[in-house]
Amino acid sequence: MSAPPPARRRWDGISFEERMATVDFRVGARAHIAVDADVCRSCTTKACVTACPANLFAPTADGGILFNYEECFECGTCYMVCNSEGALTWTYPDGGHGVVFHHG
Amino acid sequence: MPEVLTFDAVVVGAGPAGAAAALALARAGRSVVLVERGPFPGAKNVYGGVVYGRVLDDIVPNWWEEVPVERWVVRRSTMMMTGTQSLSVDFRTDAWGSAPYNGMTTLRSHFDAWLAGKATGAGARLVASTVATGLVRDGAGRVVGVRTDRDGAELHAPVVIACDGVNSFLAKEAGLLPRAEASHHTLGVKEVLDLPHGAINERFGVQDHEGVDMEILGCTREIPGGGFLYTNADTVSIGVVVSLPQLAASGVRPEELVADLKAHPTIAPLLRGSSLREYAAHLIPEGGYDTMPALASDGMLVAGDAGAMTLAAGLWLEGVNFAIGSGYAAGRAADRALAAGDCSARGLASYRTDLESQFVLADHKRLRKAPSLVLSDRVQQRYPGLLCDLAEGMFTVTNPTPKAGGLKLTRAAAARYGVSLRQLATDTVRGLRIFG
């Protein structure tokens, strides 16, 4: 399930969209992140929403999670901080796709 | 049936660990394939960063004549800060500014590609844009290859070296790494900012290709971690590294911490007029020696970040050199096991023995208690402010009131930050024991 971008906050004069626009993403057709909305609805911490450096996860009004996979740094933060077993499935994007860092 | 290609060794991940492993095997005359999921080596990699080159001396003689360097680090500054103060220990030496050098800033898309080029130059076969999706095992459960996402093609070999990074799904599948242990990891977020070469030289007090490495404590609010600022040729890298579980619990967005650091009165003038070139993030395995996985199983070795080899010990923050050292040692151990015809965990055991005898595991073992001290509440939340207040007290001229003595100032600063002199003394001794 793909979602519209979550509400962005603005720090240091650079909007989040501007920040993310500096990154080279070669988006693949297959979503490499999957969330189980039913499990997420029972989650009280929603740690992925705070910690994901690409801000890909957004809480919904009914307590679930909306997410994007396209602009993902592939860091692994989301599944590491997720404390609900089975809520979040995360694999690498297909070979050659996903983020390409030029100044990493 | 999927296509099967057979080699002496399969190395997964063309970062510094994988490139070094493939180089060692290729030099030993082994057929070796180096699998990389990015379109080129380094495409998925982010670090601070500084590479310390001593590990390369035996691997690529005179490496400094050809390595893609941004700047040679001649100044190392350790800074403690509060929102309005900063206190630095700033060291500079000519010794690091000429061959054989000490540390260099470099970008991973350049450096990793260079080292992987050494491996392919020696005969290793690089297969990029390919994910190793899982392990292939024989009837006895031994690892004998990997599956890939290239039409399900399999790469078979008596030994697989997993250099697939901090998330190492291969080490997880082999049962060597836990599925997800947030407390063993930190998140690094980094911004690379455009700044003209001459402006960098003037603002950071260096010349030509000299560079600066700044490590910063006290810039991550209530979240354990630290900041960094490194000079590249015509960009600077600035960012923070923070405890993953405590970031998640804090409600603070990671990019907000970087924005705070950039706006600090000591840092902002250094960056004035710069513009954002690239934003990036990556996990770091910082658990240290006590959280490292077993490094060998039947038919498989683990090196680099996949083996939690990053040294995050406060004063020392190193990773690429540990990746190269462990990768090269893994490649040599695999070659010995192939020669002996025994790639079982027992046949591959010389890998660990080798690492214990050199810096890779010796440094980790010696500094195994460092993470708990460095990430303690006092070092993180109290000492930066305490020391800044002490410096302010020492250097603020209070005429006509006579100068206060150092002990009185220390006592006052310690009281302000809720630290007893006894705790201060205990931590000093503890620090000397760990780092001394």
Coordinates of C-alpha atoms in Angstrom, one line a residue:
Chain A
M1 CA 0.0 0.0 0.0
S2 CA 1.5 3.3 -1.0
A3 CA 0.5 6.6 0.6
P4 CA 0.6 10.3 -0.1
P5 CA 3.6 11.9 1.5
P6 CA 3.2 12.5 5.2
A7 CA 3.0 16.1 6.5
R8 CA 6.5 17.6 6.4
R9 CA 8.1 19.9 8.9
R10 CA 10.6 22.5 8.1
W11 CA 14.0 23.0 9.8
D12 CA 17.0 25.2 9.1
G13 CA 15.3 26.8 6.0
I14 CA 15.4 23.5 4.1
S15 CA 12.1 21.7 3.7
F16 CA 12.1 18.0 3.9
E17 CA 11.2 17.7 0.3
E18 CA 14.2 19.8 -0.7
R19 CA 16.4 17.6 1.5
M20 CA 15.1 14.4 -0.1
A21 CA 15.3 15.9 -3.6
T22 CA 19.1 15.9 -3.2
V23 CA 19.1 12.1 -3.1
D24 CA 19.3 9.8 -6.2
F25 CA 16.6 7.2 -6.0
R26 CA 16.2 4.6 -8.8
V27 CA 12.8 3.4 -7.8
G28 CA 12.0 -0.2 -8.6
A29 CA 8.5 -1.6 -9.4
R30 CA 8.4 -3.9 -6.4
A31 CA 7.7 -2.4 -2.9
H32 CA 10.5 -3.7 -0.7
I33 CA 8.6 -2.7 2.5
A34 CA 5.3 -4.2 3.6
V35 CA 3.4 -3.4 6.8
D36 CA 0.5 -5.3 8.3
A37 CA -2.0 -2.6 9.0
D38 CA -3.9 -4.7 11.6
V39 CA -0.7 -5.2 13.7
C40 CA 0.1 -1.5 13.4
R41 CA -3.3 -0.5 14.7
S42 CA -2.5 -2.2 18.0
C43 CA 1.0 -0.5 18.3
T44 CA 1.2 2.3 20.8
T45 CA 4.7 3.5 20.1
K46 CA 4.9 3.9 16.3
A47 CA 8.7 4.2 16.6
C48 CA 9.0 4.0 12.8
V49 CA 7.2 7.3 12.5
T50 CA 9.8 9.2 14.6
A51 CA 13.0 7.4 13.6
C52 CA 12.8 6.8 9.9
P53 CA 15.4 9.3 8.5
A54 CA 13.5 9.4 5.2
N55 CA 10.2 10.1 7.0
L56 CA 8.4 7.4 5.1
F57 CA 5.9 6.4 7.7
A58 CA 2.8 8.3 8.7
P59 CA 0.1 7.5 11.3
T60 CA -3.5 7.4 10.0
A61 CA -6.6 8.6 11.8
D62 CA -7.7 5.0 12.5
G63 CA -4.4 4.2 14.3
G64 CA -2.8 2.5 11.3
I65 CA 0.3 3.3 9.3
L66 CA 0.7 4.6 5.8
F67 CA 4.1 4.3 4.2
N68 CA 6.1 5.0 1.0
Y69 CA 8.9 2.8 -0.2
E70 CA 10.1 4.9 -3.1
E71 CA 12.5 7.3 -1.3
C72 CA 14.0 4.9 1.2
F73 CA 17.7 5.0 2.4
E74 CA 17.6 1.3 2.9
C75 CA 19.1 1.8 6.4
G76 CA 16.9 -0.7 8.3
T77 CA 15.9 1.6 11.1
C78 CA 12.2 0.9 10.7
Y79 CA 12.3 -2.9 11.2
M80 CA 15.0 -2.5 13.9
V81 CA 12.9 -0.2 16.1
C82 CA 9.6 -1.9 15.3
N83 CA 8.5 -3.8 18.4
S84 CA 5.5 -5.6 16.9
E85 CA 6.5 -8.9 15.6
G86 CA 5.4 -9.4 12.0
A87 CA 4.2 -5.8 11.5
L88 CA 6.9 -4.8 9.2
T89 CA 8.6 -6.8 6.5
W90 CA 11.7 -5.3 5.0
T91 CA 14.0 -6.6 2.2
Y92 CA 16.5 -5.0 -0.1
P93 CA 15.1 -3.5 -3.3
D94 CA 15.8 -5.5 -6.4
G95 CA 19.4 -5.3 -7.6
G96 CA 20.4 -2.0 -9.1
H97 CA 17.3 -0.2 -7.7
G98 CA 16.7 2.0 -4.7
V99 CA 19.0 4.6 -3.3
V100 CA 22.3 5.5 -4.9
F101 CA 24.6 7.6 -2.7
H102 CA 27.2 9.7 -4.5
H103 CA 28.6 11.4 -1.5
G104 CA 28.2 8.7 1.2
Chain B
M1 CA 16.4 -25.3 -13.0
P2 CA 18.0 -22.0 -12.3
E3 CA 21.4 -21.2 -13.8
V4 CA 24.3 -22.2 -11.5
L5 CA 27.7 -20.7 -11.7
T6 CA 30.5 -22.3 -9.6
F7 CA 33.5 -20.6 -8.1
D8 CA 36.1 -21.2 -5.4
A9 CA 34.5 -18.4 -3.3
V10 CA 31.5 -16.1 -3.3
V11 CA 31.9 -12.8 -1.6
V12 CA 28.7 -10.8 -1.0
G13 CA 28.9 -7.0 -0.8
A14 CA 31.5 -4.9 -2.7
G15 CA 32.2 -2.5 0.2
P16 CA 35.7 -2.4 1.8
A17 CA 35.3 -5.8 3.5
G18 CA 34.1 -7.6 0.4
A19 CA 36.6 -5.9 -1.9
A20 CA 39.5 -6.8 0.4
A21 CA 38.2 -10.4 0.8
A22 CA 37.9 -10.8 -3.0
L23 CA 41.3 -9.2 -3.5
A24 CA 43.0 -11.7 -1.1
L25 CA 41.3 -14.6 -2.8
A26 CA 42.1 -13.4 -6.4
R27 CA 45.7 -12.9 -5.5
A28 CA 45.9 -16.4 -4.1
G29 CA 44.8 -17.6 -7.6
R30 CA 41.2 -18.5 -6.5
S31 CA 38.2 -17.9 -8.8
V32 CA 36.0 -15.5 -6.8
V33 CA 32.8 -13.6 -7.6
L34 CA 32.0 -10.3 -5.8
V35 CA 28.2 -9.7 -5.7
E36 CA 27.0 -6.1 -5.2
R37 CA 23.4 -5.0 -5.0
G38 CA 24.0 -1.4 -5.9
P39 CA 24.7 -0.3 -9.5
F40 CA 28.4 0.2 -8.5
P41 CA 30.5 -0.4 -5.4
G42 CA 29.8 2.2 -2.7
A43 CA 26.4 3.1 -4.0
K44 CA 24.6 1.9 -0.8
N45 CA 27.3 3.1 1.6
V46 CA 27.5 6.1 3.9
Y47 CA 30.0 6.9 6.6
G48 CA 31.4 10.0 8.4
G49 CA 33.9 9.9 7.2
V50 CA 37.6 9.3 7.5
V51 CA 39.5 6.3 6.3
Y52 CA 42.7 5.4 8.3
G53 CA 45.1 4.0 5.8
R54 CA 47.6 2.1 7.8
V55 CA 45.7 -1.1 7.1
L56 CA 46.3 -0.6 3.4
D57 CA 50.1 -0.6 3.6
D58 CA 50.5 -4.3 3.2
I59 CA 47.6 -4.7 0.8
V60 CA 48.2 -1.9 -1.7
P61 CA 51.8 -0.6 -1.4
N62 CA 52.0 3.2 -1.8
W63 CA 48.2 3.3 -1.8
W64 CA 48.3 7.1 -1.2
E65 CA 49.7 7.7 -4.6
E66 CA 46.5 6.4 -6.2
V67 CA 43.6 6.4 -3.7
P68 CA 40.7 8.8 -4.5
V69 CA 41.3 11.2 -1.5
E70 CA 39.4 14.3 -0.7
R71 CA 41.7 15.7 2.0
W72 CA 44.5 14.4 4.3
V73 CA 43.5 15.0 7.9
V74 CA 46.1 17.0 9.7
R75 CA 43.8 18.5 12.4
R76 CA 41.7 16.6 14.8
S77 CA 39.4 18.5 17.0
T78 CA 37.3 17.0 19.9
M79 CA 34.6 19.4 20.9
M80 CA 32.2 19.5 23.7
M81 CA 29.2 21.8 23.5
T82 CA 26.1 23.1 25.1
G83 CA 23.5 25.3 23.2
T84 CA 25.6 28.4 23.8
Q85 CA 29.2 27.2 24.6
S86 CA 31.9 25.0 23.1
L87 CA 35.2 23.7 24.3
S88 CA 37.7 22.1 21.9
V89 CA 40.9 20.1 22.2
D90 CA 42.4 20.8 18.8
F91 CA 45.4 18.9 17.6
R92 CA 47.4 19.6 14.5
T93 CA 50.5 17.9 13.1
D94 CA 52.7 18.0 10.0
A95 CA 53.2 14.3 10.4
W96 CA 49.8 13.5 9.1
G97 CA 50.2 15.8 6.0
S98 CA 52.7 13.7 4.1
A99 CA 53.3 10.1 3.2
P100 CA 52.5 7.6 4.6
Y101 CA 49.7 9.8 6.1
N102 CA 47.3 8.9 8.9
G103 CA 43.7 9.6 7.9
M104 CA 41.9 10.9 4.8
T105 CA 38.5 12.1 4.0
T106 CA 37.1 10.3 0.9
L107 CA 33.7 9.6 -0.5
R108 CA 32.5 6.0 -0.5
S109 CA 31.3 6.0 -4.1
H110 CA 35.0 6.8 -5.0
F111 CA 36.8 4.8 -2.3
D112 CA 34.8 1.6 -2.4
A113 CA 34.9 1.6 -6.2
W114 CA 38.7 2.0 -6.1
L115 CA 39.2 -0.9 -3.7
A116 CA 36.8 -3.1 -5.7
G117 CA 38.8 -2.2 -8.8
K118 CA 41.9 -3.6 -7.1
A119 CA 40.0 -6.9 -6.7
T120 CA 38.8 -7.1 -10.3
G121 CA 42.3 -6.1 -11.4
A122 CA 43.6 -9.1 -9.6
G123 CA 41.0 -11.4 -11.3
A124 CA 37.9 -11.2 -9.2
R125 CA 34.6 -11.1 -11.1
L126 CA 32.3 -8.2 -10.0
V127 CA 28.6 -8.7 -10.5
A128 CA 26.8 -5.5 -9.7
S129 CA 23.0 -4.6 -9.5
T130 CA 22.5 -8.1 -8.0
V131 CA 21.0 -9.0 -4.6
A132 CA 22.1 -12.2 -2.9
T133 CA 18.6 -13.2 -1.7
G134 CA 19.5 -16.2 0.4
L135 CA 21.9 -19.0 1.3
V136 CA 22.1 -22.3 -0.6
R137 CA 22.8 -25.2 1.7
D138 CA 23.7 -28.8 1.0
G139 CA 22.0 -31.9 2.6
A140 CA 24.1 -31.6 5.7
G141 CA 23.2 -27.9 6.2
R142 CA 26.5 -26.5 5.1
V143 CA 26.5 -23.2 3.2
V144 CA 27.5 -23.9 -0.4
G145 CA 26.4 -20.7 -2.2
V146 CA 23.8 -18.0 -2.6
R147 CA 20.7 -17.4 -4.6
T148 CA 20.4 -14.2 -6.5
D149 CA 17.6 -12.0 -7.9
R150 CA 19.1 -12.4 -11.4
D151 CA 16.4 -14.8 -12.7
G152 CA 17.0 -16.9 -9.7
A153 CA 20.6 -17.7 -10.8
E154 CA 22.7 -19.4 -8.0
L155 CA 26.4 -18.8 -7.3
H156 CA 28.0 -21.9 -5.7
A157 CA 31.3 -22.2 -3.9
P158 CA 32.7 -24.2 -1.0
V159 CA 32.9 -20.9 1.0
V160 CA 30.7 -17.8 1.1
I161 CA 32.0 -14.6 2.7
A162 CA 29.2 -12.4 3.9
C163 CA 30.2 -8.7 3.7
D164 CA 26.7 -7.6 3.2
G165 CA 26.7 -4.8 5.7
V166 CA 25.0 -3.8 8.9
N167 CA 21.7 -5.5 8.1
S168 CA 23.4 -8.7 6.9
F169 CA 20.5 -10.8 6.0
L170 CA 22.9 -13.7 5.2
A171 CA 24.4 -13.7 8.7
K172 CA 20.8 -13.5 10.0
E173 CA 19.7 -16.4 7.9
A174 CA 22.8 -18.4 9.1
G175 CA 21.7 -17.7 12.7
L176 CA 24.8 -15.7 13.4
L177 CA 23.1 -12.3 13.9
P178 CA 19.9 -11.6 15.8
R179 CA 17.0 -10.5 13.5
A180 CA 16.8 -7.0 14.9
E181 CA 18.5 -5.7 17.9
A182 CA 18.1 -1.9 17.9
S183 CA 20.2 -1.4 21.1
H184 CA 23.3 -2.6 19.2
H185 CA 22.9 0.0 16.6
T186 CA 23.1 3.7 16.1
L187 CA 21.7 5.8 13.2
G188 CA 24.0 8.2 11.4
V189 CA 22.4 11.0 9.4
K190 CA 24.6 13.2 7.3
E191 CA 24.4 16.2 5.1
V192 CA 27.1 16.9 2.5
L193 CA 27.3 20.7 1.9
D194 CA 28.9 22.5 -1.0
L195 CA 31.5 24.9 0.1
P196 CA 34.3 26.3 -2.1
H197 CA 37.8 24.8 -1.6
G198 CA 39.3 28.2 -0.7
A199 CA 36.5 28.9 1.8
I200 CA 37.1 25.6 3.5
N201 CA 40.9 26.3 3.8
E202 CA 40.3 29.8 5.3
R203 CA 37.5 28.8 7.7
F204 CA 39.2 25.6 9.0
G205 CA 42.7 26.9 9.0
V206 CA 44.3 24.5 6.5
Q207 CA 46.1 24.7 3.2
D208 CA 45.9 22.8 -0.1
H209 CA 44.8 19.3 0.5
E210 CA 44.9 19.4 4.3
G211 CA 41.7 18.5 6.1
V212 CA 40.0 18.6 9.5
D213 CA 38.2 16.0 11.5
M214 CA 35.9 17.3 14.2
E215 CA 34.1 15.1 16.7
I216 CA 31.4 16.7 18.8
L217 CA 29.8 15.7 22.1
G218 CA 26.7 17.4 23.6
C219 CA 24.8 18.2 20.4
T220 CA 22.2 15.4 20.4
R221 CA 19.8 16.7 23.1
E222 CA 18.7 13.9 25.5
I223 CA 19.6 11.2 23.0
P224 CA 22.9 9.4 23.5
G225 CA 25.2 10.1 20.5
G226 CA 27.5 12.7 19.0
G227 CA 28.2 14.9 16.0
F228 CA 30.8 15.2 13.4
L229 CA 32.1 17.7 10.8
Y230 CA 34.7 16.7 8.2
T231 CA 36.2 18.6 5.4
N232 CA 36.2 17.2 1.8
A233 CA 37.8 18.8 -1.2
D234 CA 35.0 21.3 -1.9
T235 CA 32.2 20.0 0.3
V236 CA 31.9 19.4 4.1
S237 CA 30.2 16.4 5.7
I238 CA 28.2 17.2 8.9
G239 CA 25.9 14.9 10.8
V240 CA 25.0 13.2 14.0
V241 CA 25.1 9.6 15.2
V242 CA 22.5 8.6 17.7
S243 CA 21.3 5.6 19.7
L244 CA 18.6 4.0 17.7
P245 CA 16.2 3.0 20.5
Q246 CA 16.5 6.3 22.2
L247 CA 16.0 8.2 19.0
A248 CA 12.8 6.2 18.5
A249 CA 11.6 6.9 22.0
S250 CA 12.5 10.6 21.9
G251 CA 10.0 11.9 19.4
V252 CA 12.8 14.0 17.8
R253 CA 13.3 13.7 14.1
P254 CA 16.9 12.9 13.1
E255 CA 17.2 15.8 10.6
E256 CA 16.2 18.2 13.3
L257 CA 19.4 17.2 15.3
V258 CA 21.5 18.0 12.2
A259 CA 19.8 21.3 11.8
D260 CA 20.5 22.1 15.4
L261 CA 24.1 21.4 15.0
K262 CA 24.4 23.4 11.8
A263 CA 22.8 26.4 13.7
H264 CA 25.1 26.2 16.7
P265 CA 27.0 29.5 17.1
T266 CA 30.4 27.7 16.9
I267 CA 29.4 25.7 13.8
A268 CA 27.2 28.1 11.8
P269 CA 30.0 30.5 10.8
L270 CA 32.0 27.6 9.3
L271 CA 29.1 26.7 7.1
R272 CA 27.8 30.1 6.1
G273 CA 26.7 30.3 2.4
S274 CA 26.9 26.5 1.9
S275 CA 24.2 24.6 0.1
L276 CA 23.0 21.0 0.5
R277 CA 24.5 18.6 -2.0
E278 CA 23.2 15.3 -0.6
Y279 CA 21.3 14.0 2.5
A280 CA 22.0 10.5 3.6
A281 CA 21.4 8.0 6.4
H282 CA 22.8 4.7 7.5
L283 CA 22.9 2.3 10.5
I284 CA 26.1 1.6 12.4
P285 CA 26.7 -1.6 14.4
E286 CA 28.1 -0.1 17.6
G287 CA 27.6 -2.8 20.1
G288 CA 31.3 -3.6 20.3
Y289 CA 33.1 -6.8 21.1
D290 CA 30.5 -8.3 23.4
T291 CA 27.8 -8.1 20.7
M292 CA 29.8 -9.6 17.8
P293 CA 28.3 -12.7 16.1
A294 CA 30.2 -15.9 15.7
L295 CA 32.3 -15.1 12.6
A296 CA 32.4 -18.5 11.0
S297 CA 29.9 -21.4 10.3
D298 CA 30.2 -24.3 8.0
G299 CA 31.0 -22.8 4.6
M300 CA 30.6 -19.2 5.6
L301 CA 32.6 -16.3 7.1
V302 CA 31.3 -12.9 8.1
A303 CA 33.4 -9.6 7.8
G304 CA 33.0 -5.9 8.1
D305 CA 29.7 -4.3 9.4
A306 CA 28.0 -7.7 9.0
G307 CA 30.3 -8.9 11.8
A308 CA 29.7 -5.7 13.9
M309 CA 33.3 -4.7 13.3
T310 CA 32.8 -0.9 13.7
L311 CA 34.9 0.6 16.5
A312 CA 32.8 3.2 18.3
A313 CA 34.9 3.9 21.4
G314 CA 34.5 7.6 22.0
L315 CA 38.0 8.9 21.2
W316 CA 38.3 6.4 18.3
L317 CA 35.6 6.1 15.7
E318 CA 36.8 3.8 13.0
G319 CA 35.1 1.3 10.6
V320 CA 36.4 1.2 7.1
N321 CA 39.9 0.1 8.3
F322 CA 38.2 -2.7 10.4
A323 CA 36.2 -3.8 7.3
I324 CA 39.3 -3.9 5.2
G325 CA 41.3 -5.8 7.9
S326 CA 38.6 -8.3 8.5
G327 CA 37.8 -8.8 4.9
Y328 CA 41.4 -9.4 3.8
A329 CA 41.8 -11.8 6.7
A330 CA 38.6 -13.6 5.7
G331 CA 39.8 -14.0 2.2
R332 CA 43.1 -15.4 3.3
A333 CA 41.4 -17.8 5.8
A334 CA 39.1 -19.0 3.0
D335 CA 42.1 -19.6 0.8
R336 CA 43.8 -21.7 3.5
A337 CA 40.6 -23.7 4.1
L338 CA 40.3 -24.3 0.3
A339 CA 43.9 -25.5 0.2
A340 CA 43.2 -27.9 3.1
G341 CA 40.0 -29.1 1.5
D342 CA 38.1 -28.2 4.7
C343 CA 35.7 -25.3 4.6
S344 CA 33.8 -26.3 7.7
A345 CA 33.6 -23.9 10.7
R346 CA 36.6 -25.8 12.0
G347 CA 38.5 -25.4 8.8
L348 CA 37.7 -21.7 8.7
A349 CA 38.6 -21.1 12.4
S350 CA 42.0 -19.6 11.6
Y351 CA 40.0 -16.4 10.6
R352 CA 39.2 -15.6 14.2
T353 CA 42.6 -16.5 15.4
D354 CA 44.1 -14.2 12.9
L355 CA 41.8 -11.3 13.8
E356 CA 42.5 -11.8 17.5
S357 CA 46.2 -11.4 16.8
Q358 CA 45.9 -8.1 15.0
F359 CA 44.1 -4.8 15.6
V360 CA 40.7 -5.9 14.3
L361 CA 39.7 -7.9 17.4
A362 CA 42.5 -6.8 19.7
D363 CA 41.3 -3.2 19.7
H364 CA 37.7 -4.3 20.1
K365 CA 38.6 -6.5 23.0
R366 CA 40.7 -3.9 24.7
L367 CA 37.9 -1.2 24.3
R368 CA 35.0 -3.5 25.0
K369 CA 33.9 -1.4 28.0
A370 CA 34.1 1.9 26.2
P371 CA 30.5 2.0 24.8
S372 CA 29.0 1.8 28.2
L373 CA 31.1 4.7 29.5
V374 CA 30.8 6.8 26.4
L375 CA 27.0 6.4 26.2
S376 CA 26.5 6.9 29.9
D377 CA 24.2 9.6 31.1
R378 CA 27.1 11.6 32.7
V379 CA 29.4 11.6 29.7
Q380 CA 26.5 12.4 27.4
Q381 CA 24.3 14.8 29.3
R382 CA 26.4 16.3 32.1
Y383 CA 30.2 16.4 31.3
P384 CA 30.0 18.5 28.2
G385 CA 28.2 21.3 30.1
L386 CA 30.2 20.8 33.2
L387 CA 33.5 21.3 31.3
C388 CA 32.2 24.2 29.3
D389 CA 31.1 25.9 32.5
L390 CA 34.5 25.2 34.1
A391 CA 36.3 26.8 31.1
E392 CA 33.9 29.8 31.2
G393 CA 34.6 30.2 35.0
M394 CA 38.4 29.9 34.4
F395 CA 38.5 32.4 31.6
T396 CA 35.9 35.0 32.6
V397 CA 37.7 37.8 34.3
T398 CA 35.7 38.8 37.4
N399 CA 37.5 42.0 38.6
P400 CA 37.2 43.3 41.2
T401 CA 36.2 39.9 42.6
P402 CA 39.4 37.8 43.0
K403 CA 39.8 34.7 40.8
A404 CA 38.2 31.6 42.1
G405 CA 40.4 28.5 42.3
G406 CA 40.0 25.5 40.0
L407 CA 38.7 23.3 42.6
K408 CA 36.0 25.8 43.6
L409 CA 35.0 26.2 40.0
T410 CA 34.9 22.5 39.4
R411 CA 32.8 22.0 42.5
A412 CA 30.3 24.7 41.4
A413 CA 30.1 23.3 37.8
A414 CA 29.7 19.8 39.1
A415 CA 26.9 20.8 41.5
R416 CA 25.1 22.7 38.7
Y417 CA 25.1 19.5 36.6
G418 CA 24.3 17.2 39.5
V419 CA 27.6 15.4 39.5
S420 CA 29.5 14.7 42.7
L421 CA 33.3 15.1 42.8
R422 CA 33.5 11.4 43.8
Q423 CA 31.6 10.4 40.6
L424 CA 33.9 12.7 38.5
A425 CA 36.9 11.0 40.0
T426 CA 35.5 7.5 39.5
D427 CA 34.7 8.2 35.9
T428 CA 38.2 9.7 35.3
V429 CA 39.8 6.5 36.7
R430 CA 37.3 4.4 34.7
G431 CA 38.2 6.3 31.5
L432 CA 41.9 5.9 32.2
R433 CA 41.4 2.1 32.6
I434 CA 39.5 1.8 29.4
F435 CA 41.5 4.1 27.2
G436 CA 44.9 4.2 29.0

